[in-house]
mmCIF file of C-alpha atoms in Angstrom:
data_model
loop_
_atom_site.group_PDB
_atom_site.id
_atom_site.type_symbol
_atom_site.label_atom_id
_atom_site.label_comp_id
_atom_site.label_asym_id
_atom_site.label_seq_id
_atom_site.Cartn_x
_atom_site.Cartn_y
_atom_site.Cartn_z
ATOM 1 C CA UNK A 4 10.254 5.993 36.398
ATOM 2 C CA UNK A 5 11.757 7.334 33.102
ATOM 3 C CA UNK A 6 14.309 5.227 31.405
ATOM 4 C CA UNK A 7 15.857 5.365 28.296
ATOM 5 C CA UNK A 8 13.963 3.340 25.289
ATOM 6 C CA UNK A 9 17.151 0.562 24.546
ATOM 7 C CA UNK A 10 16.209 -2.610 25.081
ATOM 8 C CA UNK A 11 12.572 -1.892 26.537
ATOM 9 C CA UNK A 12 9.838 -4.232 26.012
ATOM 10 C CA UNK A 13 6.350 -2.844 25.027
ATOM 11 C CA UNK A 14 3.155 -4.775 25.942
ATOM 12 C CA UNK A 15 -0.138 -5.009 23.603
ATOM 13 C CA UNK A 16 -3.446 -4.629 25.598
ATOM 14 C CA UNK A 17 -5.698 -4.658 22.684
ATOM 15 C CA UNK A 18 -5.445 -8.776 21.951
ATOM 16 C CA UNK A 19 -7.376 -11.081 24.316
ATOM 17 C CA UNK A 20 -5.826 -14.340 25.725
ATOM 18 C CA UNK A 21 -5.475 -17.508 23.155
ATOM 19 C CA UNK A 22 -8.418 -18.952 22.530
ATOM 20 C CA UNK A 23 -10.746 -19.972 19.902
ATOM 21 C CA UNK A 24 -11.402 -16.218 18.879
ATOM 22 C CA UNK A 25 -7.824 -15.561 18.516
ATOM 23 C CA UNK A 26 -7.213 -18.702 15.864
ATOM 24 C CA UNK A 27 -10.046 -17.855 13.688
ATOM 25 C CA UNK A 28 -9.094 -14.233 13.522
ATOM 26 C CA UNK A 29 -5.492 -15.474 12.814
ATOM 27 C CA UNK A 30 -6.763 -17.576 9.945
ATOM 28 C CA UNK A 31 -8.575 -15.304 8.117
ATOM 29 C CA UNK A 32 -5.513 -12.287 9.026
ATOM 30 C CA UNK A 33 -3.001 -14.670 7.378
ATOM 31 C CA UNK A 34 -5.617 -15.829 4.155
ATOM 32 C CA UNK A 35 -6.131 -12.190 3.616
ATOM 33 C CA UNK A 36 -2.306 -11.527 4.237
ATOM 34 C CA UNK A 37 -1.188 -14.622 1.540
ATOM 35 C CA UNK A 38 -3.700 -13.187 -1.052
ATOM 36 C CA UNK A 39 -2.261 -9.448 -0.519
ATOM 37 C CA UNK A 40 0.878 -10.918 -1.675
ATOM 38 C CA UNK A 41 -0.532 -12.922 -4.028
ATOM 39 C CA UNK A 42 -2.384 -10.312 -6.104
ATOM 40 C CA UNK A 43 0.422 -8.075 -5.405
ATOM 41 C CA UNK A 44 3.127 -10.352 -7.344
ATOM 42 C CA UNK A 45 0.713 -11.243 -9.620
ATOM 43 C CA UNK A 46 0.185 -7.783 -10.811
ATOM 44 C CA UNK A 47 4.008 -6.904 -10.497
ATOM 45 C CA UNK A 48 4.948 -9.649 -12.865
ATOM 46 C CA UNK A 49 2.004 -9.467 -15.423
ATOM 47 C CA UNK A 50 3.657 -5.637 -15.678
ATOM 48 C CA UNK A 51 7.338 -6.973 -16.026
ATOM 49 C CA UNK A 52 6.607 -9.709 -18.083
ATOM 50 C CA UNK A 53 3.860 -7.595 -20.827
ATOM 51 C CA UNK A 54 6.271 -5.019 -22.117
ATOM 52 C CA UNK A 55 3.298 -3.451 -23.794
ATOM 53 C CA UNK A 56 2.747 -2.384 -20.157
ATOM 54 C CA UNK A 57 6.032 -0.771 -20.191
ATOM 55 C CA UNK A 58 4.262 2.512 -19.985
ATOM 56 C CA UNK A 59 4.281 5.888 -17.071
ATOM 57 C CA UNK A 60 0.952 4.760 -15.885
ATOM 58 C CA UNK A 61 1.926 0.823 -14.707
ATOM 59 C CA UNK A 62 4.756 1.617 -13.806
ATOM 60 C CA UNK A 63 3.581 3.632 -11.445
ATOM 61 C CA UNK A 64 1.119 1.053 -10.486
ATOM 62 C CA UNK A 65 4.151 -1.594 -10.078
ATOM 63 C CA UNK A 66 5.128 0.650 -7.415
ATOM 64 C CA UNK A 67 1.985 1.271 -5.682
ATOM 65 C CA UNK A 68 2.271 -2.667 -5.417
ATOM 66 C CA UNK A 69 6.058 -2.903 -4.145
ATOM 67 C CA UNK A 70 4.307 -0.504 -1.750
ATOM 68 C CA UNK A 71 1.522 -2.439 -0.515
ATOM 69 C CA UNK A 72 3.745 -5.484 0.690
ATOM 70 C CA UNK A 73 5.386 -3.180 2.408
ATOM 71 C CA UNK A 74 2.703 -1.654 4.733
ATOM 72 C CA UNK A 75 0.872 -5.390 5.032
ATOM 73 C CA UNK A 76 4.341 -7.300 5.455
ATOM 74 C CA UNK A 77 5.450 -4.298 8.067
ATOM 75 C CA UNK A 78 1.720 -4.971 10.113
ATOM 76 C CA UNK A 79 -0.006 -8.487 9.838
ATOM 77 C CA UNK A 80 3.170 -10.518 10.420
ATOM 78 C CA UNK A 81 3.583 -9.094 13.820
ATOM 79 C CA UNK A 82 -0.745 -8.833 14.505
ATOM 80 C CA UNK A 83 -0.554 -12.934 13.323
ATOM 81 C CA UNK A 84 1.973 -13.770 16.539
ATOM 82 C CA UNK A 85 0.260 -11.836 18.845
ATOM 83 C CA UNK A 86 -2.689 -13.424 17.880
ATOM 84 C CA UNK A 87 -1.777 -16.602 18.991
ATOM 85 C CA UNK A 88 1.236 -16.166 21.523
ATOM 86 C CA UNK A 89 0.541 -15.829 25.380
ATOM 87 C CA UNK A 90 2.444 -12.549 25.903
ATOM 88 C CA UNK A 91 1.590 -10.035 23.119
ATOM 89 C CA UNK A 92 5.286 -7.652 23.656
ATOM 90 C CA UNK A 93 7.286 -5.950 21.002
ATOM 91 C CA UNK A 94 10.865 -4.664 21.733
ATOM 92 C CA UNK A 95 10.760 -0.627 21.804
ATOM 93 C CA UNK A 96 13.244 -0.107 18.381
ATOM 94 C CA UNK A 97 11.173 -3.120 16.678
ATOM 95 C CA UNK A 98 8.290 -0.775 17.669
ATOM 96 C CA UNK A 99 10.197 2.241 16.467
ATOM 97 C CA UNK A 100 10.788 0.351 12.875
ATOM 98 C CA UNK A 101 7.260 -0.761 12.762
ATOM 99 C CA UNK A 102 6.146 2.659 13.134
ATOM 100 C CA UNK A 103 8.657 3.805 10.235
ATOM 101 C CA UNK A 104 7.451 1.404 7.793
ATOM 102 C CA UNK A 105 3.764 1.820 8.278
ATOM 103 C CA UNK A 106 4.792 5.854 7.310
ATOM 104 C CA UNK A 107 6.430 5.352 4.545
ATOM 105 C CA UNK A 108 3.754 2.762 3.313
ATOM 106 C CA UNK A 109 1.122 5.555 3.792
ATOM 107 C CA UNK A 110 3.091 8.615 2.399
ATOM 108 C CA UNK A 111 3.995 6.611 -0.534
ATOM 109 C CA UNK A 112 0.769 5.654 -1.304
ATOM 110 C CA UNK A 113 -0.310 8.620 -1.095
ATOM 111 C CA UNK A 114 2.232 10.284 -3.433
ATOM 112 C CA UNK A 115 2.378 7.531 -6.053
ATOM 113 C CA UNK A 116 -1.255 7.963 -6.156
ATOM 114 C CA UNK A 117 -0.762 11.531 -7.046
ATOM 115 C CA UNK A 118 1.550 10.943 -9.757
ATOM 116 C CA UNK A 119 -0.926 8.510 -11.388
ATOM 117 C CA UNK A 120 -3.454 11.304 -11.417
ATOM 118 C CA UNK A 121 -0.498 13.177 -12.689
ATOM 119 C CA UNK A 122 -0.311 10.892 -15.435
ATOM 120 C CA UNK A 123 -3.770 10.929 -16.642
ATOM 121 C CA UNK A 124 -4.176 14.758 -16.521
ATOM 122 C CA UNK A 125 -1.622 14.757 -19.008
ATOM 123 C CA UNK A 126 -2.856 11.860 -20.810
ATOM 124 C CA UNK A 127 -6.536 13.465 -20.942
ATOM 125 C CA UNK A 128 -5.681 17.075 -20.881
ATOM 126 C CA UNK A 129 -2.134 17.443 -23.076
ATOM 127 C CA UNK A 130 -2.599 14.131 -25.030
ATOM 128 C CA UNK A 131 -0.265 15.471 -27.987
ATOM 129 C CA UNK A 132 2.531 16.393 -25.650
ATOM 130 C CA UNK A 133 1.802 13.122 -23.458
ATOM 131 C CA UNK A 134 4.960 11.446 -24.281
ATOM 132 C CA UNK A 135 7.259 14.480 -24.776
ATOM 133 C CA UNK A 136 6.286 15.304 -20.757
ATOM 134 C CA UNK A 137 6.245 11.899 -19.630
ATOM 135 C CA UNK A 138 9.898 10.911 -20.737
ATOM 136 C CA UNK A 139 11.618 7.912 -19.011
ATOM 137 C CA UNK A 140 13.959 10.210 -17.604
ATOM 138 C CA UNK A 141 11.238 12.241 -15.708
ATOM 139 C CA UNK A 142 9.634 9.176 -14.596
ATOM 140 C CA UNK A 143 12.993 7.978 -12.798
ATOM 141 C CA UNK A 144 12.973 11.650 -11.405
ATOM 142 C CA UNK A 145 9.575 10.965 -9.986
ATOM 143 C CA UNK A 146 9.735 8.314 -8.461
ATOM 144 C CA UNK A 147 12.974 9.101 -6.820
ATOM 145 C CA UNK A 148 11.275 11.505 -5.525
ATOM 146 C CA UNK A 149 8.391 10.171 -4.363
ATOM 147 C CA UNK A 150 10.979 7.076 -2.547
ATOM 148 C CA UNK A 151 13.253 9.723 -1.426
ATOM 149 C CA UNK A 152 11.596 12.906 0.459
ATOM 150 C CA UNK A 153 8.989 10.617 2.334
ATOM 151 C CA UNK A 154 11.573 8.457 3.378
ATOM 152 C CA UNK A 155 14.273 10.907 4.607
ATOM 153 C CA UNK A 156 11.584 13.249 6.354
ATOM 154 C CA UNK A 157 9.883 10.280 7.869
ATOM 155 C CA UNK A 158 13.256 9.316 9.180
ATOM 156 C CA UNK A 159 13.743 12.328 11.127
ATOM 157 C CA UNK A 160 10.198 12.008 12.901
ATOM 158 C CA UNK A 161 11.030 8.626 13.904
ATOM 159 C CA UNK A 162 14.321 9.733 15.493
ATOM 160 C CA UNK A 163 12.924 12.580 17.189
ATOM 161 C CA UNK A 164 10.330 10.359 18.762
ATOM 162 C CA UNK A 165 12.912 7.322 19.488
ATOM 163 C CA UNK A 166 14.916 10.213 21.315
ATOM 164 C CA UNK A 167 11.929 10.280 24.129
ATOM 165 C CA UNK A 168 12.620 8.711 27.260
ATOM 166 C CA UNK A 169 9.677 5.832 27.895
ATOM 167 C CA UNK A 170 7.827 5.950 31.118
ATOM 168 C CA UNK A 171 4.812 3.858 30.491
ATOM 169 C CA UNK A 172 5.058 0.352 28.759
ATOM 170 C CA UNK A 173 1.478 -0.754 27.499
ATOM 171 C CA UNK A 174 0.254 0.278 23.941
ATOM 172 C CA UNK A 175 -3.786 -0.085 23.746
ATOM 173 C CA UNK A 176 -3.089 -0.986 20.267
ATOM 174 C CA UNK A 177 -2.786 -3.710 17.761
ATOM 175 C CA UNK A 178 0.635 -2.312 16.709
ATOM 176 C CA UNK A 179 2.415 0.411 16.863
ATOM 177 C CA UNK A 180 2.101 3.633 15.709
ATOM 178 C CA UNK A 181 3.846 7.327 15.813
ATOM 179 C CA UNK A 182 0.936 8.778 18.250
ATOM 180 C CA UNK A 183 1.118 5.506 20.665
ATOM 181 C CA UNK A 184 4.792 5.681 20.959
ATOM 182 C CA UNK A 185 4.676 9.428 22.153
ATOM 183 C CA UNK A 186 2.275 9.284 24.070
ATOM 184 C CA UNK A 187 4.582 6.698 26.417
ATOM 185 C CA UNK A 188 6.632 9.410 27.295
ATOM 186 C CA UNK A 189 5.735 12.090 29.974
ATOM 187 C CA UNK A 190 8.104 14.590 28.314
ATOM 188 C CA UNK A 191 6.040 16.888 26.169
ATOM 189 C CA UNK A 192 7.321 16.494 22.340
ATOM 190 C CA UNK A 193 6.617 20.163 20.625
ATOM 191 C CA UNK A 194 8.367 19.894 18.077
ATOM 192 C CA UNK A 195 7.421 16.361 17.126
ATOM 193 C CA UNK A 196 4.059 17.313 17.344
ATOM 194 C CA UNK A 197 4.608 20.781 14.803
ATOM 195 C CA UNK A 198 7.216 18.586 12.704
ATOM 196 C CA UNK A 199 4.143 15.927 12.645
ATOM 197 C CA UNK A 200 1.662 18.686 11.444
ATOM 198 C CA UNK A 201 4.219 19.527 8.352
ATOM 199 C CA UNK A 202 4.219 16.149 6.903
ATOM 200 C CA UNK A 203 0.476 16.105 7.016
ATOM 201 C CA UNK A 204 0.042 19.217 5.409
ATOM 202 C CA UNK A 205 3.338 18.100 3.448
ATOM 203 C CA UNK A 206 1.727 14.671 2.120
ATOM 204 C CA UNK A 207 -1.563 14.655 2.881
ATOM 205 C CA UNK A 208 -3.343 17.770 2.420
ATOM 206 C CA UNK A 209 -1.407 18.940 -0.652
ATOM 207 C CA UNK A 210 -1.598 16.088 -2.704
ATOM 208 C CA UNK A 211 -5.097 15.687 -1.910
ATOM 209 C CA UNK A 212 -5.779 18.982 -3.079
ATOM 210 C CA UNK A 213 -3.841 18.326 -6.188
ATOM 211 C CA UNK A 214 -5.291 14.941 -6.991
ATOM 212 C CA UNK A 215 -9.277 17.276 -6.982
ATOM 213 C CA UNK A 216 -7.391 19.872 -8.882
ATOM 214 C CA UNK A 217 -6.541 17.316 -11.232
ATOM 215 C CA UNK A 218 -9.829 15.759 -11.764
ATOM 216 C CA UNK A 219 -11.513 19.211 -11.880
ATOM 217 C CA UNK A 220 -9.270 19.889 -15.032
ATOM 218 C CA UNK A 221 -9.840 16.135 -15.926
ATOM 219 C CA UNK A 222 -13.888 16.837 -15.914
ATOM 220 C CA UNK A 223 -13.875 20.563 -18.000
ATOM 221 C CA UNK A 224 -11.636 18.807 -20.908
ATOM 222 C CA UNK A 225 -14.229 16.017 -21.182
ATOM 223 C CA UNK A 226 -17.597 17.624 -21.203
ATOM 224 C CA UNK A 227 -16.074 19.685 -24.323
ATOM 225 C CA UNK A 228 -14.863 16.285 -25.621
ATOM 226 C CA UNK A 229 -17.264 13.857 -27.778
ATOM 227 C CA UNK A 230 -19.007 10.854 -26.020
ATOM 228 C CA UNK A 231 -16.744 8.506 -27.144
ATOM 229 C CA UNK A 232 -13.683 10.627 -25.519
ATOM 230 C CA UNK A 233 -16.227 10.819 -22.228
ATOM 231 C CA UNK A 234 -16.544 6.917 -22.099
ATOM 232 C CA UNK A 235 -12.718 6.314 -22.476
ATOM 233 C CA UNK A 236 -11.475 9.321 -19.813
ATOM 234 C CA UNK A 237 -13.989 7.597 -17.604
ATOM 235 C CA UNK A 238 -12.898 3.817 -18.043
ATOM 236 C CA UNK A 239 -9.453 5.692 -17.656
ATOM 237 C CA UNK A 240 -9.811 7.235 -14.626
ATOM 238 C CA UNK A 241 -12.343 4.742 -12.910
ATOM 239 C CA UNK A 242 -9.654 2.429 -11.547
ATOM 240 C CA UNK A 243 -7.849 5.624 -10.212
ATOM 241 C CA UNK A 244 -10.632 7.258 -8.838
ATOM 242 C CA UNK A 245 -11.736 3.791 -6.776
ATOM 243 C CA UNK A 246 -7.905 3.439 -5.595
ATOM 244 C CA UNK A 247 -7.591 7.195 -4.051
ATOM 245 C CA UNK A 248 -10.780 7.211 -2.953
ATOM 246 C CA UNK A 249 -10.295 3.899 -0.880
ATOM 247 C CA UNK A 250 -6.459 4.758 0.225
ATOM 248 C CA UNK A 251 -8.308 8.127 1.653
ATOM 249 C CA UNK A 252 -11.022 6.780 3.310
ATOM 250 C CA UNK A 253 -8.606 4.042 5.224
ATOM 251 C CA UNK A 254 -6.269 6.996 6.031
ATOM 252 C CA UNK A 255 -9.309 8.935 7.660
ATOM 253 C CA UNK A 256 -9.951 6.230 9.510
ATOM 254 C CA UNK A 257 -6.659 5.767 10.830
ATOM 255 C CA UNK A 258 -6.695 8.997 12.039
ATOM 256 C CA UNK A 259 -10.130 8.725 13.754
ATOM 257 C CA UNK A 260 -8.519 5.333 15.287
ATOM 258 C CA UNK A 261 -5.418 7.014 16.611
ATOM 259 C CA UNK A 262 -6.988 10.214 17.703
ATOM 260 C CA UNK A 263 -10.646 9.428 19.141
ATOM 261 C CA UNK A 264 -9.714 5.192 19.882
ATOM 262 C CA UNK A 265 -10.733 5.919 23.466
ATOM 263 C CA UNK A 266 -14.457 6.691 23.328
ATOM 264 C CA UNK A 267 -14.976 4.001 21.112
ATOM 265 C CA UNK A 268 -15.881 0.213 20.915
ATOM 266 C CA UNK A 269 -13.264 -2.356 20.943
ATOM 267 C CA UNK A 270 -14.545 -3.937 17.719
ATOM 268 C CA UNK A 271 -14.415 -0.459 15.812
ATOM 269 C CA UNK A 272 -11.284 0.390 17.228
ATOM 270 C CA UNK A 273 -10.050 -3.157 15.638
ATOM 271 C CA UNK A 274 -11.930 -2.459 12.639
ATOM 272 C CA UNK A 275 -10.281 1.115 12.012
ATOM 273 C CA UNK A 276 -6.762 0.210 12.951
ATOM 274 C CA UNK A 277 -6.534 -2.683 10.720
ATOM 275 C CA UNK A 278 -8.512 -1.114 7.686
ATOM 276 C CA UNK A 279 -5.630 1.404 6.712
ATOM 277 C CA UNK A 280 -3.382 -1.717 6.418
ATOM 278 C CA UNK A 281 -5.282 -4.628 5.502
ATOM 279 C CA UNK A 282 -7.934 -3.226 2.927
ATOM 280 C CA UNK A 283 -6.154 -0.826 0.601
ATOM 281 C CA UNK A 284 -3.176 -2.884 -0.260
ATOM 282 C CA UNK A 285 -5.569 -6.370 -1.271
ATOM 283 C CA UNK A 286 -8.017 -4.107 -3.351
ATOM 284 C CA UNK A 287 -5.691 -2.258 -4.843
ATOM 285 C CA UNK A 288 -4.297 -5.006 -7.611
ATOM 286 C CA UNK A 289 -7.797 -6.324 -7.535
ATOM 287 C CA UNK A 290 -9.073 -3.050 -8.741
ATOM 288 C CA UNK A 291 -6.776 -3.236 -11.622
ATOM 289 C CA UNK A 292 -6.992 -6.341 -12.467
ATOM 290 C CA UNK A 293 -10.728 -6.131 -13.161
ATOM 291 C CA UNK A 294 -11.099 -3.001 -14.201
ATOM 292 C CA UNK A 295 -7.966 -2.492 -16.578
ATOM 293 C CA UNK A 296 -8.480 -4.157 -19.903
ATOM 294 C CA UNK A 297 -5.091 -3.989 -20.513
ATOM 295 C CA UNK A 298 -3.702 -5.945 -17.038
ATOM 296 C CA UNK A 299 -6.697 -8.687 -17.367
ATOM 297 C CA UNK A 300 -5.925 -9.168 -21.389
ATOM 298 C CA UNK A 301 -2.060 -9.850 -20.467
ATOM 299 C CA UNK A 302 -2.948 -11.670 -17.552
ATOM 300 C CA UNK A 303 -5.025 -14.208 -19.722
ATOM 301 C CA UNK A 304 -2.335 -13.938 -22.360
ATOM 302 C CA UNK A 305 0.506 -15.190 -19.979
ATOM 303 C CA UNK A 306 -1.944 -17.715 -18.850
ATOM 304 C CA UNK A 307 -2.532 -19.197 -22.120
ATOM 305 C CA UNK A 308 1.080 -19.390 -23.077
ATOM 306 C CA UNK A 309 2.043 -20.992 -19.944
ATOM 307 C CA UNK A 310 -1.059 -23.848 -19.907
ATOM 308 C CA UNK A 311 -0.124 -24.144 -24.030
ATOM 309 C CA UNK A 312 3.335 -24.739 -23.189
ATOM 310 C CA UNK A 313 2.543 -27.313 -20.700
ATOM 311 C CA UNK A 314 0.259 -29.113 -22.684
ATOM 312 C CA UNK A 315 3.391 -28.992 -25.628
ATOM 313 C CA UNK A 316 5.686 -30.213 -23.144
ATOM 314 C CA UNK A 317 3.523 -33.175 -21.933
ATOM 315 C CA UNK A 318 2.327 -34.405 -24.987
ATOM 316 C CA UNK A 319 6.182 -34.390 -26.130
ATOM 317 C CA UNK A 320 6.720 -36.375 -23.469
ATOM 318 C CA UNK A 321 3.943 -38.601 -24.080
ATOM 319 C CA UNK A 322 5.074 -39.010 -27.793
ATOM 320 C CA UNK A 323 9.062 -39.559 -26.484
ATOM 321 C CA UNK A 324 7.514 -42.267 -23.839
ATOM 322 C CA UNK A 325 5.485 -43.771 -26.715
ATOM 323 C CA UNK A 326 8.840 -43.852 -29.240
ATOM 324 C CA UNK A 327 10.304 -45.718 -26.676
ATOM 325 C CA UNK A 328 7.975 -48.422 -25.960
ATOM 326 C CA UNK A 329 7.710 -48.849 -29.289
ATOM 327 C CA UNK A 330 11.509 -49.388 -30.140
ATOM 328 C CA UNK A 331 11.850 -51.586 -26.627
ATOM 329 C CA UNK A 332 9.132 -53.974 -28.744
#
């Protein structure tokens, strides 16, 4: 029977009953979940709080981070209760939200990954005009931009699929996704499906090509350049370069997950579902962090200030303490 989607509850096949499985897979899920947000805020406040990393290039990484809570916090709360509850059921417009969030996470990434290779094209290949292109103002612009268009686009595709009518109630998934929730209709959705196609091409395919483009330019301006310019365009672009190349190969296997998740094994359909979420968004300030001299130098720097100023603090207390036993004598 078809019914209209208010107020219908979805049930997860994918998770097996409670058990001993279950608890250790929700242990490690919420360890890897409290050190995404971990390295996440970390990173966001070493940025805020070093305002020699005021600059186009960590700022854009302070978003990429924002941007990773969102697709973990949208996912592995909701995989973490399943994991552990005896009826594994989501509410249809939770499931519609979920599937909104996990979008934008992706699309975002995707585009604030493209404006970081933005960023060091110019940086590599215009150096002298690096600062008159990369003005606060266009920054701003950018990232409006980037927030914006994904969001209002993605906004549509979620209403045109929460439009469906539901006839089938079970998602073989570990959450939900666009694909799953139209496929528990048995109205055909055309236009979904073409408007789907568009944002691919839209925020997939072009900024992929871009990003190569990019890197193409990237490598002709530094095999003219010296070897010291070679050495610092690489330690540059390294961190970059390990980020996109990670974010893509997560997104391919999401889309291998969604589209092929039936003629495989129930351990790599876990594996791929949960790789476009978990992975990219706990490597991503790791990356940094190690391989950016800059991030790991303020990092230590805050650290040192903040164990100096405790050790000032308790040894001023130690001399007040002292003062006073003294004049109690």
């Amino acid at each position: 029977m078809i019914l209209p989607s208010l107020n219908i509850t979805l049930i997860f096949t994918s998770y097996g009953p409670p058990g001993a499985l279950n608890y250790g897979v929700f242990l490690i899920s919420l360890a890897v979940y409290l050190t995404t947000v971990f390295a996440n805020v970390t990173l966001m406040l070493v940025i805020c709080l070093d305002t020699s990393l005021h600059k186009p290039m960590y700022i854009f990484l302070f978003n990429l981070a924002i941007n990773g809570l969102i697709g973990s916090s949208a996912v592995l709360p909701k995989i973490m209760e399943n994991l552990v509850d005896e009826l594994k059921d989501i509410l249809h417009t939770d499931c519609i939200l979920q599937v909104f969030f996990i979008n934008v996470y992706g699309t975002c990434a995707y585009a604030i990954l493209t404006l970081m290779a933005y960023d060091r094209y110019v940086s590599i290949c215009k150096p002298l005009q690096y600062h008159n292109i990369m003005t606060p103002a266009k920054i701003r612009l950018l990232l409006f931009i980037v927030y914006c268009v994904p969001i209002c686009t993605l906004a549509v595709q979620v209403y045109l699929t929460s439009r469906l009518p539901v006839c089938r109630y079970t998602i073989n998934k570990l959450f939900c996704d666009n694909l799953a929730v139209v496929n528990l209709s048995c109205v055909k959705n055309t236009w979904g499906d073409l408007y789907g196609i568009c944002l691919v091409i839209a925020f997939v395919v072009l900024p992929l090509i871009f990003v190569i483009l990019s890197y193409v330019q990237i490598l002709f301006v530094s095999l003219k350049a010296s070897v010291n310019a070679r050495k610092k365009a690489l330690k540059t672009c390294t961190p970059h370069l390990i980020t996109f190349i990670n974010f893509s190969l997560a997104s391919l296997f999401s889309v291998i997950y969604n589209r092929f998740n039936f003629s495989l094994s129930k351990e790599v359909n876990v594996f791929m579902s949960i790789h476009f979420i978990l992975i990219p968004p706990l490597l991503h300030p790791l990356i940094y962090g190690i391989r950016t001299k800059e991030i790991s130098n303020s990092l230590k720097k805050i650290l040192q200030r903040r164990i100096l100023a405790l050790g000032f603090n308790l040894k001023t207390e130690q001399m007040c303490n002292d003062a006073l036993f003294i004049s109690t004598k």
